[in-house]
PDB file of C-alpha atoms in Angstrom:
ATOM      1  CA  UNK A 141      -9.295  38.842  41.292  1.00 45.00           C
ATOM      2  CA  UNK A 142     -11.627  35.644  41.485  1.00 45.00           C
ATOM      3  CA  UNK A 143     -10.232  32.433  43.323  1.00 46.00           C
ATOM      4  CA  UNK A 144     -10.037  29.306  40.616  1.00 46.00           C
ATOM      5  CA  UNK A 145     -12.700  27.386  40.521  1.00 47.00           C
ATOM      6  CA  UNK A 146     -12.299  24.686  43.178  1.00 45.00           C
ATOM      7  CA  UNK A 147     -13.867  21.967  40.295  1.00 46.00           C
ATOM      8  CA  UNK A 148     -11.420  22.853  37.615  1.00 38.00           C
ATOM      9  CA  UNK A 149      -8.865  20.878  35.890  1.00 41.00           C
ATOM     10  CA  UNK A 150      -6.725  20.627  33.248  1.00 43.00           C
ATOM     11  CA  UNK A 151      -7.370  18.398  29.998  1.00 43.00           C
ATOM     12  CA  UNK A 152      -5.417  15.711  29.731  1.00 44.00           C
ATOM     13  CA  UNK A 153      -2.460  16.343  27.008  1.00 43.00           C
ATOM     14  CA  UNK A 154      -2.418  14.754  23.471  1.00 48.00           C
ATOM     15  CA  UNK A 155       0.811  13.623  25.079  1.00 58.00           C
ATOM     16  CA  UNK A 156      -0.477  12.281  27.936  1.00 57.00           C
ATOM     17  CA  UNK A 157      -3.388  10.547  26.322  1.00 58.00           C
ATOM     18  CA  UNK A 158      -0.886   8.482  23.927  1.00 70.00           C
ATOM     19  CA  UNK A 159       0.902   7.255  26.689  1.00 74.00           C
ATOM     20  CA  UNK A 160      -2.213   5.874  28.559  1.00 75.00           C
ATOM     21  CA  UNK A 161      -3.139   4.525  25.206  1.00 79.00           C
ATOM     22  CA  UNK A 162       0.371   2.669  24.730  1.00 78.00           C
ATOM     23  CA  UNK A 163       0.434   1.561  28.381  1.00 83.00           C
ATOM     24  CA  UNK A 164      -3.526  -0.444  27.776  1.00 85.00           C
ATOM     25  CA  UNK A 165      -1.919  -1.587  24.235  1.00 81.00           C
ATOM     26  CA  UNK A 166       1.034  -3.115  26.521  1.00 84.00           C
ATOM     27  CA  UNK A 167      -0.791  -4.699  29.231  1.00 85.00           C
ATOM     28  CA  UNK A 168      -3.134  -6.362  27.037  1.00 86.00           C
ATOM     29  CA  UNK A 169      -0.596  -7.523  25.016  1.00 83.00           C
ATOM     30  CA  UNK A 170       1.188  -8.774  28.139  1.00 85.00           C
ATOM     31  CA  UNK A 171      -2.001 -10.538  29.571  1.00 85.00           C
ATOM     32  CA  UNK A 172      -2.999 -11.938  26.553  1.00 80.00           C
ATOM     33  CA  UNK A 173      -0.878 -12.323  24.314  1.00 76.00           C
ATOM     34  CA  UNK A 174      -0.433 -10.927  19.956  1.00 76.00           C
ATOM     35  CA  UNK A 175      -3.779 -12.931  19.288  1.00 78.00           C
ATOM     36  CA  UNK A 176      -5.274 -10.261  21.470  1.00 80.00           C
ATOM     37  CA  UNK A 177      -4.629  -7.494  19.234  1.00 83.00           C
ATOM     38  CA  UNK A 178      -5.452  -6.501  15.597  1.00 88.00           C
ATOM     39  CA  UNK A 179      -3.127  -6.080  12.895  1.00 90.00           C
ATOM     40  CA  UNK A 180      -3.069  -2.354  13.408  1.00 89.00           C
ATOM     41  CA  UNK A 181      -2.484  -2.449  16.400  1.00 90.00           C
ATOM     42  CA  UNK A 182       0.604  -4.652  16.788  1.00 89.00           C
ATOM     43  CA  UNK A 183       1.680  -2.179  13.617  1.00 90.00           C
ATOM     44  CA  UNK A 184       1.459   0.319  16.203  1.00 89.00           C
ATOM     45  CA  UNK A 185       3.409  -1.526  18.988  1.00 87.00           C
ATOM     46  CA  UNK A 186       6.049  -2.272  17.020  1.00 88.00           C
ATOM     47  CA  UNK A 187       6.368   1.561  15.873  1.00 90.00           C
ATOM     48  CA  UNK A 188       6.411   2.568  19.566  1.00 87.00           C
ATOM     49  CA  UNK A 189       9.628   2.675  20.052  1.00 84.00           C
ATOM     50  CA  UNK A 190      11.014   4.257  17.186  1.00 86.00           C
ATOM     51  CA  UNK A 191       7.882   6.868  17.064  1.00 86.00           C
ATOM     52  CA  UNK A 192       8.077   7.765  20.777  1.00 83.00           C
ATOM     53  CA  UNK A 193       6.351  10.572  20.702  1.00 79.00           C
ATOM     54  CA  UNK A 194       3.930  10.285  18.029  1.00 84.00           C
ATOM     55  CA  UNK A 195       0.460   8.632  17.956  1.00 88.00           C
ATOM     56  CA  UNK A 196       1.432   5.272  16.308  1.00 88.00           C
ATOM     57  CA  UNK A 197      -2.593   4.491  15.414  1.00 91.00           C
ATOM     58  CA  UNK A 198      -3.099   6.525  12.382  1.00 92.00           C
ATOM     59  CA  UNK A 199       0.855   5.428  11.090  1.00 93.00           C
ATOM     60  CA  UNK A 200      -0.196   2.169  11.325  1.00 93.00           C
ATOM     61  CA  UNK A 201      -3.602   1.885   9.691  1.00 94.00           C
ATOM     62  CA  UNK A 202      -2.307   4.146   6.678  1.00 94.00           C
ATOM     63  CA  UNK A 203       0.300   1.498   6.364  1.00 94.00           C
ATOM     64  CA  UNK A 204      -2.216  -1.441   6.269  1.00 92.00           C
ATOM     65  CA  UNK A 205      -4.977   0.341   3.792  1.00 92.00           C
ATOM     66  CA  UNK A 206      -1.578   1.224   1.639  1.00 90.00           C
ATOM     67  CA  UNK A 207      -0.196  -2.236   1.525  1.00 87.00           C
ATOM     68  CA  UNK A 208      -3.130  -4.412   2.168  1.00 84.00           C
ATOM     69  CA  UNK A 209      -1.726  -7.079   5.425  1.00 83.00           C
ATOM     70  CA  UNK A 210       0.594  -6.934   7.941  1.00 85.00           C
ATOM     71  CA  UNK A 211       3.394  -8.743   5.999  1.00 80.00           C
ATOM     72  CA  UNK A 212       3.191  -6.712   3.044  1.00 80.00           C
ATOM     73  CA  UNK A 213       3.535  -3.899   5.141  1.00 87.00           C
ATOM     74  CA  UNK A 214       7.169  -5.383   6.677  1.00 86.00           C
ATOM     75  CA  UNK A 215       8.518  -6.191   3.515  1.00 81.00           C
ATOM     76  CA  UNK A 216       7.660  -3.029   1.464  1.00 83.00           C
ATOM     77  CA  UNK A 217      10.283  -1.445  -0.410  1.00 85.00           C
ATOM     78  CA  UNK A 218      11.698   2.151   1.936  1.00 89.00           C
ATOM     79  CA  UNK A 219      10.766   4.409  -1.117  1.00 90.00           C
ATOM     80  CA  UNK A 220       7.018   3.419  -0.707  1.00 89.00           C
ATOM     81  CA  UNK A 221       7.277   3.216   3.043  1.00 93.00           C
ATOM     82  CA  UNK A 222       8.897   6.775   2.776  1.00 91.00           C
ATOM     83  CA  UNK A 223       5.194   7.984   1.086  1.00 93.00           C
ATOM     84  CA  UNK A 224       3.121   7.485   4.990  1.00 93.00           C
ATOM     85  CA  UNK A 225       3.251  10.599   6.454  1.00 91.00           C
ATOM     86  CA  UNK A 226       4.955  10.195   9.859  1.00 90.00           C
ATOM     87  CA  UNK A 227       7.341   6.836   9.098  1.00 90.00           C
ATOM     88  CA  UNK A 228      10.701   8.239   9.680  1.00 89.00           C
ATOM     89  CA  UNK A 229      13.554   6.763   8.251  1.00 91.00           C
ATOM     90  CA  UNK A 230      14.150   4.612  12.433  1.00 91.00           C
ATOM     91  CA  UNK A 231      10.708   3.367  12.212  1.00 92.00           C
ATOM     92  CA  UNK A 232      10.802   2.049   8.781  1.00 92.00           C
ATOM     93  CA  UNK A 233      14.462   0.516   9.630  1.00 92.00           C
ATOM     94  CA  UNK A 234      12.491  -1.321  13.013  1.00 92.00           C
ATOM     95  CA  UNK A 235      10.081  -2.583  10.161  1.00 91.00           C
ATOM     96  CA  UNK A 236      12.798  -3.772   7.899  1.00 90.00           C
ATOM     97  CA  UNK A 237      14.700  -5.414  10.787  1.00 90.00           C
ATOM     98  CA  UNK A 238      11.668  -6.970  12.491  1.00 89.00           C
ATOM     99  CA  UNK A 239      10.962  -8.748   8.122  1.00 86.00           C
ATOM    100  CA  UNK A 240      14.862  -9.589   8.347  1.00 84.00           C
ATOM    101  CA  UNK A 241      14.156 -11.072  11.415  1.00 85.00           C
ATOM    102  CA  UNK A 242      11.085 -12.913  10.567  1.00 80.00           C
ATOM    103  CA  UNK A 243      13.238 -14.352   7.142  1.00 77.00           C
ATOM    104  CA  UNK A 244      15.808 -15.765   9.667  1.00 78.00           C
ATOM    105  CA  UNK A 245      13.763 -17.527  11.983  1.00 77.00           C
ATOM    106  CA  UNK A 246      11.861 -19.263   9.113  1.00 72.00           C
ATOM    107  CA  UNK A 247      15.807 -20.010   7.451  1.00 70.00           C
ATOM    108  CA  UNK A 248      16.801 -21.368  11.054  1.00 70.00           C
ATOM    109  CA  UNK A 249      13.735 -23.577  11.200  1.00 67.00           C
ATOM    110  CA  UNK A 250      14.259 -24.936   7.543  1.00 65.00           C
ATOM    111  CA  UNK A 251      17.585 -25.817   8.222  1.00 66.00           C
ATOM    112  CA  UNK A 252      16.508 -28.326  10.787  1.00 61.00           C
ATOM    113  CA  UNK A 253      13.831 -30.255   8.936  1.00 60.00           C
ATOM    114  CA  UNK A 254      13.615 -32.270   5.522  1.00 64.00           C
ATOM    115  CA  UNK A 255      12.029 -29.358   3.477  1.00 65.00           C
ATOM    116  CA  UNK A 256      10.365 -31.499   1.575  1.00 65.00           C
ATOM    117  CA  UNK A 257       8.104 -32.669   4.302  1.00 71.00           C
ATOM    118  CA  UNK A 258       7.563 -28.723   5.163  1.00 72.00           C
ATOM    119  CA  UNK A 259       6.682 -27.265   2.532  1.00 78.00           C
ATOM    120  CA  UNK A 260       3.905 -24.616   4.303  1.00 79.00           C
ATOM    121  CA  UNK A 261       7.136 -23.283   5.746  1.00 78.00           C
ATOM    122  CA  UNK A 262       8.999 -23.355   2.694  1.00 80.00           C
ATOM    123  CA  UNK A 263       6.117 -21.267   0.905  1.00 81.00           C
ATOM    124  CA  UNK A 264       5.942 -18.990   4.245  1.00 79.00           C
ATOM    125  CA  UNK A 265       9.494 -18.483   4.184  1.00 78.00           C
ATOM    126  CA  UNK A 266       9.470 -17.511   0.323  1.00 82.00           C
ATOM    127  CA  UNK A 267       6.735 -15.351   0.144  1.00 78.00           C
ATOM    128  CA  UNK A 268       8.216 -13.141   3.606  1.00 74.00           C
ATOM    129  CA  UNK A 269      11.625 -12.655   1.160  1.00 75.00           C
ATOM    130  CA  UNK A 270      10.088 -12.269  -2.176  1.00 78.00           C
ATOM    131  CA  UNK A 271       6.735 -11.608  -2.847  1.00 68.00           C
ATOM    132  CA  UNK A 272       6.907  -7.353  -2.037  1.00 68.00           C
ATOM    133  CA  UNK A 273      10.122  -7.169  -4.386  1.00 75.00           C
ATOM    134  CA  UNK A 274       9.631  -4.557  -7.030  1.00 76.00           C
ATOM    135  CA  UNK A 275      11.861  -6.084  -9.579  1.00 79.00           C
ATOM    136  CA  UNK A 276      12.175  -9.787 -10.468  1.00 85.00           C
ATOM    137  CA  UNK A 277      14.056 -12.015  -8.189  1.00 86.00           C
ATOM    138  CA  UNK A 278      15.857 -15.591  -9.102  1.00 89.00           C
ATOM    139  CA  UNK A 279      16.862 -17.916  -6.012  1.00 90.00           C
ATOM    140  CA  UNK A 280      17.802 -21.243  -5.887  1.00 94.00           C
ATOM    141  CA  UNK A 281      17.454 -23.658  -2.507  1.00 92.00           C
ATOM    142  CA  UNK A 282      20.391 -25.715  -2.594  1.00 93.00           C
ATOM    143  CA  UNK A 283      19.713 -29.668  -0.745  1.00 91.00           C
ATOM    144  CA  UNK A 284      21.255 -32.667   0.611  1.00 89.00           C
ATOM    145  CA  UNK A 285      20.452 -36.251  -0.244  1.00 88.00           C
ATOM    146  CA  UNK A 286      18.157 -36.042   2.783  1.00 85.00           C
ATOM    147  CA  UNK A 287      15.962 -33.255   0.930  1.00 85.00           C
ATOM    148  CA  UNK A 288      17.771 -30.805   4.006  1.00 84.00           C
ATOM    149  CA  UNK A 289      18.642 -27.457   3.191  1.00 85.00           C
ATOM    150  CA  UNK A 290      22.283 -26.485   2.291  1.00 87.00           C
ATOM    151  CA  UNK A 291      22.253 -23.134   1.258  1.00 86.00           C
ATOM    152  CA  UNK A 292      19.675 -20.405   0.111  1.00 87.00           C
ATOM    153  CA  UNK A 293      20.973 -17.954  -2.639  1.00 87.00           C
ATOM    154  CA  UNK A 294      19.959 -15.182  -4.758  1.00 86.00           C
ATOM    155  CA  UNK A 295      21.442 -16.049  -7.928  1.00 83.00           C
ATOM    156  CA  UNK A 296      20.049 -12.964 -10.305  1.00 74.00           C
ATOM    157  CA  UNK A 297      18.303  -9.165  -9.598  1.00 74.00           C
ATOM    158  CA  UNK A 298      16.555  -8.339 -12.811  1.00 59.00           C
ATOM    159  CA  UNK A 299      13.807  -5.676 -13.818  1.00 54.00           C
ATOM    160  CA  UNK A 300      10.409  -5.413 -13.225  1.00 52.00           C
ATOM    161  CA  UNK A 301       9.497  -8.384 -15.482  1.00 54.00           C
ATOM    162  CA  UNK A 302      12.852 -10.278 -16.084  1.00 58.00           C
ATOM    163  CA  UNK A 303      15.463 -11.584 -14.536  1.00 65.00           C
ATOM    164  CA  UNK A 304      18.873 -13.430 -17.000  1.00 69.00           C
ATOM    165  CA  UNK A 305      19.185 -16.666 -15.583  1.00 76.00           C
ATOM    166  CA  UNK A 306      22.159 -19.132 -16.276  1.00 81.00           C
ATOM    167  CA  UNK A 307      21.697 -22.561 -16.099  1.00 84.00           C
ATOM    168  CA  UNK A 308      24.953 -23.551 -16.401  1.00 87.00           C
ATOM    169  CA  UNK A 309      25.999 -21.066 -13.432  1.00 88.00           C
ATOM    170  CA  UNK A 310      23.074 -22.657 -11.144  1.00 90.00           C
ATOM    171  CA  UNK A 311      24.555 -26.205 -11.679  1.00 91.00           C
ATOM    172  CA  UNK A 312      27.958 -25.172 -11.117  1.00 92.00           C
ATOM    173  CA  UNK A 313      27.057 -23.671  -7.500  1.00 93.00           C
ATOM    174  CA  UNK A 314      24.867 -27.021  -7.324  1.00 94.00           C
ATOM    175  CA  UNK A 315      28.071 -29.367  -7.651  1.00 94.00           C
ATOM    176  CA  UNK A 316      30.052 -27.083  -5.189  1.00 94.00           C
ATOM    177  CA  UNK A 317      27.718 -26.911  -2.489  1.00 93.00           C
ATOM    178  CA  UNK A 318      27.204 -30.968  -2.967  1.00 93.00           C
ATOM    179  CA  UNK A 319      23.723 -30.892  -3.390  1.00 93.00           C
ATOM    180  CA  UNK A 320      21.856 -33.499  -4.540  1.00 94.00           C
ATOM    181  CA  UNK A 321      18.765 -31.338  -5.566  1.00 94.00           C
ATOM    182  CA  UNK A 322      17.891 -27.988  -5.804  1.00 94.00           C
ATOM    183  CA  UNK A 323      14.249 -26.170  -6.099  1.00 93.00           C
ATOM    184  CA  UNK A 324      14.417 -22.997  -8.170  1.00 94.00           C
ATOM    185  CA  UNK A 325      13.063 -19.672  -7.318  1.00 92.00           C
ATOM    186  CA  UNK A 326      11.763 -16.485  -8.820  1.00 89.00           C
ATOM    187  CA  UNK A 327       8.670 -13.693  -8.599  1.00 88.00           C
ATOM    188  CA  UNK A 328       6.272 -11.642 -10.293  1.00 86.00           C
ATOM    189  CA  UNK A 329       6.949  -8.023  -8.917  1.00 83.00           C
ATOM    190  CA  UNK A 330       3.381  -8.021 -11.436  1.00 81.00           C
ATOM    191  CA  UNK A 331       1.338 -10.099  -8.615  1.00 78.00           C
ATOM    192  CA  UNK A 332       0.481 -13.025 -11.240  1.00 83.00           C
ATOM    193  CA  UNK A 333       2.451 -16.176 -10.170  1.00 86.00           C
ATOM    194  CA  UNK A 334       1.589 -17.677 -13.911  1.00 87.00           C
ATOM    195  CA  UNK A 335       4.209 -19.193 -15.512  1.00 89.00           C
ATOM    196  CA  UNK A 336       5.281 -17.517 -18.668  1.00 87.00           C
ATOM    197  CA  UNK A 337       6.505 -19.698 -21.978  1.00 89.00           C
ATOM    198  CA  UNK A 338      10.639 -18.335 -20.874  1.00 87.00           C
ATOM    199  CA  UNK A 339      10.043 -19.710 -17.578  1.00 88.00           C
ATOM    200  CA  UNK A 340       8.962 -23.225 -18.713  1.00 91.00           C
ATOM    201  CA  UNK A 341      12.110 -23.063 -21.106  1.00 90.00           C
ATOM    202  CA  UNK A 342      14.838 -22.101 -19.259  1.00 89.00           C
ATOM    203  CA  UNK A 343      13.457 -24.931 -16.318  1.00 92.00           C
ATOM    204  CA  UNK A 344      13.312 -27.359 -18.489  1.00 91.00           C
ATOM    205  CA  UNK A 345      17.195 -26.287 -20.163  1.00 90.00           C
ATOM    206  CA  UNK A 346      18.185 -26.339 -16.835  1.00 91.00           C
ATOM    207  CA  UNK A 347      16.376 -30.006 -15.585  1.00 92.00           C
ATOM    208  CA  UNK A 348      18.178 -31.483 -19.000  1.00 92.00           C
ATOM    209  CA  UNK A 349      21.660 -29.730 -17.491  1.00 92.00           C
ATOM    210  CA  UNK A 350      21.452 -31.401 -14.047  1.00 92.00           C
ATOM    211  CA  UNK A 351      19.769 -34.677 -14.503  1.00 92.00           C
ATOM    212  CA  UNK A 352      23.104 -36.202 -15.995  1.00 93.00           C
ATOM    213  CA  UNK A 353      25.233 -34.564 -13.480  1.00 93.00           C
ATOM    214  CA  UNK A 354      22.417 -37.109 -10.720  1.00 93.00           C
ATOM    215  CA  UNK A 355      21.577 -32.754  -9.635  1.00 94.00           C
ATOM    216  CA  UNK A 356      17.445 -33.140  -9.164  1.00 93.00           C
ATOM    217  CA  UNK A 357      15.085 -29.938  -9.735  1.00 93.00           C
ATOM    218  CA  UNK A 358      12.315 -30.519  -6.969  1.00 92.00           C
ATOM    219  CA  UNK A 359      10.082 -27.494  -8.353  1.00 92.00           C
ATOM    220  CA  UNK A 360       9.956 -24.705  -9.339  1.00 94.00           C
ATOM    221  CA  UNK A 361       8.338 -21.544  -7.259  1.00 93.00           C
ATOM    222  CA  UNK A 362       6.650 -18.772  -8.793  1.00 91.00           C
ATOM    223  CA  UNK A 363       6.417 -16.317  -5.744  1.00 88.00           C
ATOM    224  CA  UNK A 364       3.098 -13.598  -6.233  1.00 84.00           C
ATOM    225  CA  UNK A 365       1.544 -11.122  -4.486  1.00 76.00           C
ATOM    226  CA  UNK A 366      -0.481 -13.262  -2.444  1.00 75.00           C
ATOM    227  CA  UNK A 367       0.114 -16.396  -3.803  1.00 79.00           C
ATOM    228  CA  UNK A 368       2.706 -19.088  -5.011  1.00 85.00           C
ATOM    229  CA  UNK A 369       2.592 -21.396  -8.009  1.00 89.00           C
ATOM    230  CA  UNK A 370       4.283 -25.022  -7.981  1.00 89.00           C
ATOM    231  CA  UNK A 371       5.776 -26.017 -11.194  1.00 92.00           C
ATOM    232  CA  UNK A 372       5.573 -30.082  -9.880  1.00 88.00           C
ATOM    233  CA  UNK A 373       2.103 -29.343  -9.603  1.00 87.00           C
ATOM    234  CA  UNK A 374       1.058 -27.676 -12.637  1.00 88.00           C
ATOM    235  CA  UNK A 375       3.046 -30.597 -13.925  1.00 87.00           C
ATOM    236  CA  UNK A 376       5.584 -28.952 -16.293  1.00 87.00           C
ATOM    237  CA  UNK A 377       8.140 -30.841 -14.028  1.00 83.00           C
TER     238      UNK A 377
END
């Protein structure tokens, strides 16, 4: 029997090769920073974790070609998430926690600044909760007389193209939460933030409810896909 070949060895393991990988994905991230990496690539950071012994890379790009960015890929519904091959149901909880996350820091930060005078955050902070909904979605942001925020609340969960809304019911939480305005909330599971004729309606019903009551509507936010429409500045408000 012939000795080994002195030159020999081994090839690496698929194992071992992901854990080099996620070790250079770590100290990069470390040295430099998220800005150093690409979106599929923090996908797959965040996925390390609860994936630890699966190759994160391929995960993670099938979840941004599926979903289109990084933030539609947090906030997509589990049944869709469920479709990647390889998401189990830890690693899509770590991406549902790390969205919830994301929605609270944006809440903490609104509740410390006149939202009025922050309204990129107000339209970040809206389209992180809404805009990956698949059904219809009414909210209503609930203010002080220094345009602060009192309270956010989902009012209504409709279909895929309504939502019953109750005017009445929105003033009512208005006057016990003491606000002094409100700005009223829905999306378009659809994509298209337009405005249809019932929206324009039942905003102006509900502007003619609160003025006497000295309740002011701000706006009106049409959350889409990728975009938001302002009622104040299509001016139907």
């Amino acid at each position: 029997m012939s000795e080994p070949d002195a030159g020999f060895s081994e090839k690496p393991s698929a194992d071992t090769g992901t854990k080099g990988h996620r070790q250079r994905l770590r100290e990069r991230f470390r040295k430099s920073g998220e800005n150093s990496l690409a979106d599929y690539e923090l996908l797959e950071f965040l996925l390390f974790s609860a994936l630890p012994r699966q190759d994160t890379k391929p995960i993670a790009k099938a979840l941004l070609k599926r979903f289109g960015s990084f933030s539609a890929v947090l906030s997509a519904p589990r049944p869709r998430l469920k479709e990647i091959k390889g998401l189990s149901d830890n690693s899509i909880d770590t991406l549902h926690a790390i969205h919830a996350a994301i929605a609270r820091f944006h809440t903490a930060e609104l509740r410390d600044r006149e939202l009025l005078d922050s309204w990129s955050k107000v339209m970040d902070y809206l389209q992180a909760r809404m805009a990956m909904s698949e059904v219809e979605q009414f909210r209503v942001l609930f203010l002080d007389k220094k345009n602060g925020l009192i309270a956010d609340e989902l009012q209504q969960t409709g279909t895929v193209d309504h939502t019953p809304v109750y005017p009445r019911e929105v003033v009512r939480r208005a006057l016990e939460h003491g606000a002094t305005a409100i700005i009223l909330v829905h999306n378009h599971p659809s994509g298209d933030p337009t405005p249809s004729r019932a929206d324009i309606q039942m905003t102006r019903q509900l502007v003619d409810i609160a003025k006497p009551l000295g309740i002011e509507i701000h706006d009106h936010i049409i959350v889409g896909l990728r975009s938001q429409v302002s009622f104040k500045g299509l001016q139907l408000i």
